[in-house]
Amino acid sequence: MATIGLLRACRGKGCLFVKNSMFQQTLPTSLQNSLVTKHFSLTSVASSNAVVEFFRARNFRAKRGPFRPEEKRGDHKMMASTHWKIERVLAVSMLGVMPACLFVQGPIMDTLLSITVLLHGFWGVDGVLTDYLEKFVPWIHYPWYLLTIAGLAGLIYFNYNDVGVCEAIKMVWKL
Amino acid sequence: MIRASFGKGSALLTSNAALLSSRLQPVVVTQLSHTSTRSQTEDIAYKEMEEFWDKNRRLNRPLSPHLRIYNPELTSMLSLCHRATGIAMAVTVPFVAATLLGLPGDFSSYIEYIKDLHLNPAILTAAKYVLAFPICYHYINGIRHLAWDWAIGFDLKTTYQSGYFVMALALLVTAGFVHLL
């Protein structure tokens, strides 16, 4: 799969999947050891990772934290656990909506699909941004929020003035 | 910091004021701000952490390898796939919707345009696979994730079995959608 190919490319040297295989054992020890990092010394050591070196050269600082629940909550008043529960409620509701849209179409199903897919997608990507990108780009949530709003506007327009998402999917599938 | 203070009691309320002043204590309401609720120990900890990372940068200390040395497992690969399909769909839907909002003509005209291209049916089938697989995979693996959220099927053996099952089922359902619908 593409994800596996991507991981192979990230690796650089050595095979990603060969778990202590015969092939890996027949490699010369110098090549086997190159898969493990050198011991660091107190003198400046440049790692062989290009991405790390790119950011290190620019004195890039990732934000450390937030660590405490109060810091994590920020300006929100809702408990994180409540938000999590709402996310799961939406996910469980989508378990029903998705098969239903195969059998029942129409404006109500269009609206239901649009809202659930957008909301679920918004919270999902928001989580990914918080996990990986927020420490580097703290304002990353705002563009995503804007894109979701624009998407909602587009879907409302589509459902009202154009064929609607269910009909659109049917038309695409008939191609 | 906001401190609530006693209001000046009027003459009319002196008796009440006397009664109240004996009951009420002055209430100090502090505005919640991160630094005021953080103790001195925590401030020292944050400072030491910053200094530690400054030293790491200064000495150019290498990072421990993580992604490069860890063999891909079914669990991590399926989780990555779940996230990748989720992100792909969540980004595409608003993007396409917003684009359609801006583009001229209605949806049928674009369908007609694609029909007029007279593409090879194989390309259209491949495109349908690309469209159907993320939804099917994410949905079926989503059920697996929700089961974990209720602490069902968390042990390694069940995780692996359900993982293989989910991937096989997702591919089957995708093929079903493409060829049968």
Coordinates of C-alpha atoms in Angstrom, one line a residue:
Chain A
M1 CA 0.0 0.0 0.0
A2 CA 1.0 3.6 -0.4
T3 CA 1.4 4.0 3.4
I4 CA 4.0 1.2 3.4
G5 CA 5.8 2.7 0.5
L6 CA 5.9 6.0 2.3
L7 CA 7.4 4.4 5.3
R8 CA 10.0 2.7 3.2
A9 CA 11.0 6.0 1.8
C10 CA 11.3 7.5 5.3
R11 CA 13.6 4.8 6.4
G12 CA 16.5 5.5 4.1
K13 CA 18.7 2.5 4.8
G14 CA 17.7 -1.0 5.3
C15 CA 14.5 -2.9 4.8
L16 CA 11.5 -1.9 6.7
F17 CA 9.8 -5.2 6.9
V18 CA 12.5 -7.7 7.3
K19 CA 12.2 -8.6 10.9
N20 CA 15.5 -10.3 11.8
S21 CA 15.2 -12.2 8.6
M22 CA 17.8 -14.4 7.1
F23 CA 18.6 -11.6 4.6
Q24 CA 19.2 -9.1 7.4
Q25 CA 21.5 -11.5 9.2
T26 CA 23.6 -12.1 6.1
L27 CA 24.3 -8.4 5.8
P28 CA 27.8 -7.4 7.0
T29 CA 27.9 -6.2 10.6
S30 CA 28.9 -2.7 9.5
L31 CA 25.7 -2.4 7.5
Q32 CA 23.6 -3.9 10.3
N33 CA 25.0 -1.5 12.9
S34 CA 24.3 1.5 10.6
L35 CA 20.6 0.8 11.3
V36 CA 21.3 1.9 14.9
T37 CA 22.3 5.4 15.9
K38 CA 25.8 6.1 17.2
H39 CA 26.4 6.9 20.8
F40 CA 26.3 10.6 21.3
S41 CA 29.2 12.4 22.8
L42 CA 29.4 15.8 24.3
T43 CA 30.8 17.4 21.2
S44 CA 28.3 18.6 18.6
V45 CA 26.9 15.7 16.7
A46 CA 24.9 16.1 13.6
S47 CA 22.3 13.4 13.1
S48 CA 21.9 11.8 9.7
N49 CA 18.2 12.8 9.6
A50 CA 17.7 15.5 7.1
V51 CA 14.4 16.7 8.5
V52 CA 15.8 17.1 12.0
E53 CA 18.8 18.9 10.7
F54 CA 16.7 21.2 8.6
F55 CA 14.8 22.4 11.6
R56 CA 17.8 22.4 13.9
A57 CA 19.6 24.8 11.6
R58 CA 16.8 27.3 11.9
N59 CA 16.7 27.0 15.7
F60 CA 13.1 25.8 15.4
R61 CA 11.3 25.5 18.7
A62 CA 8.4 23.2 19.2
K63 CA 6.0 24.3 21.9
R64 CA 6.3 22.1 25.0
G65 CA 3.1 21.2 26.6
P66 CA 0.3 21.9 27.5
F67 CA 0.6 19.4 30.3
R68 CA -2.0 20.2 32.9
P69 CA -5.8 19.8 32.3
E70 CA -6.4 23.5 32.9
E71 CA -3.9 24.4 30.3
K72 CA -5.3 21.9 27.9
R73 CA -8.8 23.2 28.2
G74 CA -7.7 26.7 27.2
D75 CA -10.6 29.0 26.9
H76 CA -13.3 26.3 26.6
K77 CA -15.6 25.6 29.4
M78 CA -16.5 22.1 28.4
M79 CA -14.7 19.2 30.0
A80 CA -12.6 17.3 27.6
S81 CA -14.3 14.1 28.6
T82 CA -17.7 15.5 27.6
H83 CA -16.4 16.6 24.2
W84 CA -15.0 13.1 23.8
K85 CA -18.4 11.6 24.6
I86 CA -20.2 13.8 22.1
E87 CA -17.7 12.7 19.5
R88 CA -18.5 9.0 20.2
V89 CA -22.2 9.7 20.1
L90 CA -21.8 11.3 16.7
A91 CA -19.7 8.4 15.5
V92 CA -22.3 5.8 16.7
S93 CA -25.0 7.8 15.0
M94 CA -23.1 7.7 11.8
L95 CA -22.9 3.9 12.0
G96 CA -26.7 4.1 11.4
V97 CA -26.8 7.0 8.9
M98 CA -24.3 5.6 6.4
P99 CA -26.1 2.3 5.5
A100 CA -29.4 4.2 5.7
C101 CA -28.4 6.6 2.9
L102 CA -28.1 3.6 0.6
F103 CA -31.8 2.9 1.0
V104 CA -33.4 6.3 1.8
Q105 CA -32.5 9.4 -0.2
G106 CA -33.9 12.8 -0.2
P107 CA -33.3 16.3 1.3
I108 CA -33.4 15.1 4.9
M109 CA -30.8 12.5 4.2
D110 CA -28.7 15.1 2.3
T111 CA -28.7 17.4 5.3
L112 CA -28.0 14.6 7.8
L113 CA -25.1 13.3 5.7
S114 CA -23.6 16.8 5.2
I115 CA -23.8 17.7 8.9
T116 CA -22.5 14.4 10.3
V117 CA -19.7 14.0 7.8
L118 CA -18.5 17.6 8.2
L119 CA -18.7 17.5 12.0
H120 CA -17.0 14.2 12.4
G121 CA -14.3 15.2 9.9
F122 CA -13.8 18.5 11.6
W123 CA -13.3 16.9 15.1
G124 CA -11.1 14.2 13.6
V125 CA -8.7 16.5 11.8
D126 CA -8.8 18.9 14.8
G127 CA -7.4 16.0 16.8
V128 CA -4.7 15.3 14.3
L129 CA -3.7 19.0 14.2
T130 CA -3.6 19.0 18.0
D131 CA -1.4 15.9 18.0
Y132 CA 1.1 16.8 15.4
L133 CA 0.9 20.3 14.1
E134 CA -0.1 22.5 16.9
K135 CA 3.3 22.4 18.6
F136 CA 4.9 23.7 15.4
V137 CA 2.1 26.0 14.1
P138 CA -0.1 27.1 17.0
W139 CA -2.6 28.9 14.8
I140 CA -3.3 25.9 12.6
H141 CA -6.8 25.4 14.0
Y142 CA -8.1 28.6 12.4
P143 CA -7.5 27.8 8.7
W144 CA -9.1 24.4 9.3
Y145 CA -12.1 26.0 11.0
L146 CA -12.5 28.3 8.0
L147 CA -12.3 25.5 5.5
T148 CA -15.0 23.6 7.4
I149 CA -17.2 26.6 7.4
A150 CA -16.7 27.1 3.7
G151 CA -17.4 23.4 3.2
L152 CA -20.6 23.7 5.1
A153 CA -21.6 26.7 3.1
G154 CA -20.9 24.8 -0.1
L155 CA -22.9 21.8 1.0
I156 CA -25.9 23.8 2.1
Y157 CA -25.9 25.6 -1.2
F158 CA -25.5 22.3 -3.0
N159 CA -28.3 20.6 -1.2
Y160 CA -30.6 23.6 -1.7
N161 CA -29.8 24.9 -5.2
D162 CA -28.3 21.8 -6.8
V163 CA -29.1 18.1 -6.9
G164 CA -28.0 17.3 -3.4
V165 CA -25.3 14.9 -2.1
C166 CA -27.2 11.7 -2.4
E167 CA -28.3 12.3 -5.9
A168 CA -24.8 13.5 -6.8
I169 CA -23.2 10.3 -5.5
K170 CA -25.7 8.3 -7.6
M171 CA -24.8 10.3 -10.7
V172 CA -21.1 9.9 -10.1
W173 CA -21.6 6.1 -9.6
K174 CA -23.5 5.8 -12.8
L175 CA -20.6 7.1 -14.9
Chain B
M1 CA -7.2 39.5 40.2
I2 CA -10.7 40.7 41.2
R3 CA -11.6 41.1 44.8
A4 CA -15.3 41.3 45.7
S5 CA -15.7 43.8 48.5
F6 CA -18.6 44.8 50.8
G7 CA -20.8 47.4 49.3
K8 CA -21.5 50.4 51.4
G9 CA -24.7 49.7 53.3
S10 CA -27.3 52.4 53.3
A11 CA -28.9 53.6 56.5
L12 CA -32.1 51.7 55.6
L13 CA -30.2 48.4 55.7
T14 CA -28.0 48.9 58.7
S15 CA -29.8 46.3 60.7
N16 CA -29.6 43.9 57.8
A17 CA -26.1 44.9 57.2
A18 CA -25.2 44.2 60.8
L19 CA -26.8 40.8 60.4
L20 CA -25.1 40.1 57.1
S21 CA -21.7 41.2 58.2
S22 CA -21.7 38.8 61.0
R23 CA -22.5 35.9 58.5
L24 CA -20.7 36.8 55.3
Q25 CA -16.9 36.6 55.0
P26 CA -15.1 38.8 52.4
V27 CA -15.0 36.7 49.3
V28 CA -11.8 36.9 47.3
V29 CA -12.4 35.9 43.7
T30 CA -9.3 35.4 41.8
Q31 CA -9.5 35.3 38.0
L32 CA -8.3 32.0 36.7
S33 CA -5.1 32.6 34.8
H34 CA -2.5 30.0 34.0
T35 CA 0.4 31.6 35.9
S36 CA -1.6 32.4 39.0
T37 CA -2.8 28.8 39.5
R38 CA 0.5 27.4 38.6
S39 CA 2.6 26.8 41.7
Q40 CA 6.2 28.0 42.1
T41 CA 7.4 24.4 41.8
E42 CA 5.7 24.0 38.4
D43 CA 7.2 27.3 37.2
I44 CA 10.7 26.0 38.2
A45 CA 9.9 22.7 36.4
Y46 CA 8.9 24.5 33.2
K47 CA 12.0 26.6 33.4
E48 CA 14.3 23.6 33.8
M49 CA 12.6 21.9 30.9
E50 CA 13.3 24.9 28.7
E51 CA 16.9 25.0 29.8
F52 CA 17.2 21.2 29.1
W53 CA 15.9 21.6 25.6
D54 CA 18.1 24.6 25.0
K55 CA 21.1 22.5 26.0
N56 CA 20.0 19.7 23.7
R57 CA 19.8 22.2 20.8
R58 CA 23.1 23.8 21.6
L59 CA 24.9 20.4 21.7
N60 CA 23.1 19.2 18.6
R61 CA 22.2 16.1 20.4
P62 CA 20.7 13.4 18.1
L63 CA 17.2 12.2 18.6
S64 CA 16.6 8.6 19.5
P65 CA 15.4 6.8 16.4
H66 CA 11.7 5.9 16.5
L67 CA 9.9 5.6 13.2
R68 CA 13.1 4.4 11.5
I69 CA 13.7 1.4 13.7
Y70 CA 10.3 0.2 14.6
N71 CA 9.0 -2.5 12.4
P72 CA 5.6 -1.9 11.0
E73 CA 3.0 -4.0 12.7
L74 CA -0.6 -4.7 11.6
T75 CA -1.9 -2.6 14.4
S76 CA 0.1 0.5 13.6
M77 CA -0.4 0.2 9.9
L78 CA -4.2 -0.2 10.2
S79 CA -4.3 2.7 12.6
L80 CA -2.3 4.8 10.1
C81 CA -4.6 3.8 7.4
H82 CA -7.6 4.8 9.5
R83 CA -6.1 8.2 10.1
A84 CA -5.0 8.7 6.5
T85 CA -8.4 7.8 5.0
G86 CA -10.1 9.9 7.6
I87 CA -7.9 12.9 6.9
A88 CA -8.3 12.4 3.1
M89 CA -12.0 12.4 3.3
A90 CA -12.4 15.2 5.8
V91 CA -10.2 17.5 3.7
T92 CA -11.7 16.5 0.4
V93 CA -15.3 17.0 1.3
P94 CA -15.2 20.7 2.4
F95 CA -12.6 21.4 -0.3
V96 CA -14.8 20.0 -3.1
A97 CA -17.9 21.6 -1.6
A98 CA -16.3 25.0 -1.4
T99 CA -14.9 24.7 -4.9
L100 CA -18.3 23.7 -6.3
L101 CA -19.7 26.8 -4.6
G102 CA -17.3 29.0 -6.5
L103 CA -17.4 27.3 -9.9
P104 CA -20.0 28.2 -12.5
G105 CA -22.6 25.8 -13.8
D106 CA -24.4 23.1 -11.8
F107 CA -23.3 19.6 -10.9
S108 CA -25.0 17.9 -14.0
S109 CA -22.8 20.0 -16.3
Y110 CA -19.7 18.6 -14.7
I111 CA -21.0 15.1 -15.0
E112 CA -21.7 15.7 -18.6
Y113 CA -18.2 17.1 -19.0
I114 CA -16.7 13.9 -17.6
K115 CA -19.0 11.8 -19.8
D116 CA -17.8 13.7 -22.9
L117 CA -14.2 12.9 -22.1
H118 CA -15.0 9.3 -23.0
L119 CA -12.6 7.9 -20.5
N120 CA -11.5 4.3 -20.5
P121 CA -13.9 2.4 -18.2
A122 CA -10.9 1.0 -16.4
I123 CA -10.0 4.5 -15.3
L124 CA -13.5 5.1 -14.1
T125 CA -13.5 1.8 -12.2
A126 CA -10.1 2.7 -10.6
A127 CA -11.5 6.1 -9.6
K128 CA -14.5 4.4 -8.0
Y129 CA -12.2 2.2 -6.0
V130 CA -10.3 5.2 -4.9
L131 CA -13.5 6.9 -3.8
A132 CA -15.1 3.8 -2.2
F133 CA -12.2 2.3 -0.3
P134 CA -11.6 5.2 2.2
I135 CA -15.3 5.2 3.2
C136 CA -15.6 1.5 3.6
Y137 CA -12.3 1.0 5.4
H138 CA -12.9 3.9 7.7
Y139 CA -16.4 2.8 8.6
I140 CA -15.5 -0.8 9.3
N141 CA -12.3 0.1 11.2
G142 CA -14.4 2.8 13.0
I143 CA -16.6 0.0 14.4
R144 CA -13.4 -1.6 15.7
H145 CA -12.3 1.7 17.3
L146 CA -15.6 2.2 18.9
A147 CA -15.5 -1.4 20.3
W148 CA -12.1 -0.4 21.9
D149 CA -13.6 2.7 23.4
W150 CA -16.0 0.3 25.3
A151 CA -12.9 -1.8 26.2
I152 CA -14.0 -4.7 24.0
G153 CA -11.5 -6.8 22.1
F154 CA -8.5 -5.0 23.4
D155 CA -6.1 -7.9 23.9
L156 CA -3.4 -8.4 21.2
K157 CA -4.8 -11.6 19.7
T158 CA -8.3 -10.2 19.2
T159 CA -6.8 -7.0 17.9
Y160 CA -4.8 -8.9 15.3
Q161 CA -7.8 -11.1 14.3
S162 CA -10.2 -8.2 14.1
G163 CA -7.5 -6.3 12.1
Y164 CA -7.2 -8.9 9.4
F165 CA -11.0 -9.3 9.3
V166 CA -11.5 -5.5 9.0
M167 CA -9.1 -5.2 6.1
A168 CA -10.5 -8.1 4.2
L169 CA -14.1 -7.0 4.8
A170 CA -13.3 -3.4 3.7
L171 CA -11.7 -4.7 0.4
L172 CA -14.7 -7.0 -0.2
V173 CA -17.3 -4.3 0.5
T174 CA -15.4 -1.8 -1.7
A175 CA -15.3 -4.3 -4.6
G176 CA -19.0 -4.9 -4.0
F177 CA -19.8 -1.2 -4.2
V178 CA -17.8 -0.7 -7.3
H179 CA -19.0 -3.7 -9.3
L180 CA -22.4 -4.4 -7.9
L181 CA -23.9 -0.9 -7.4

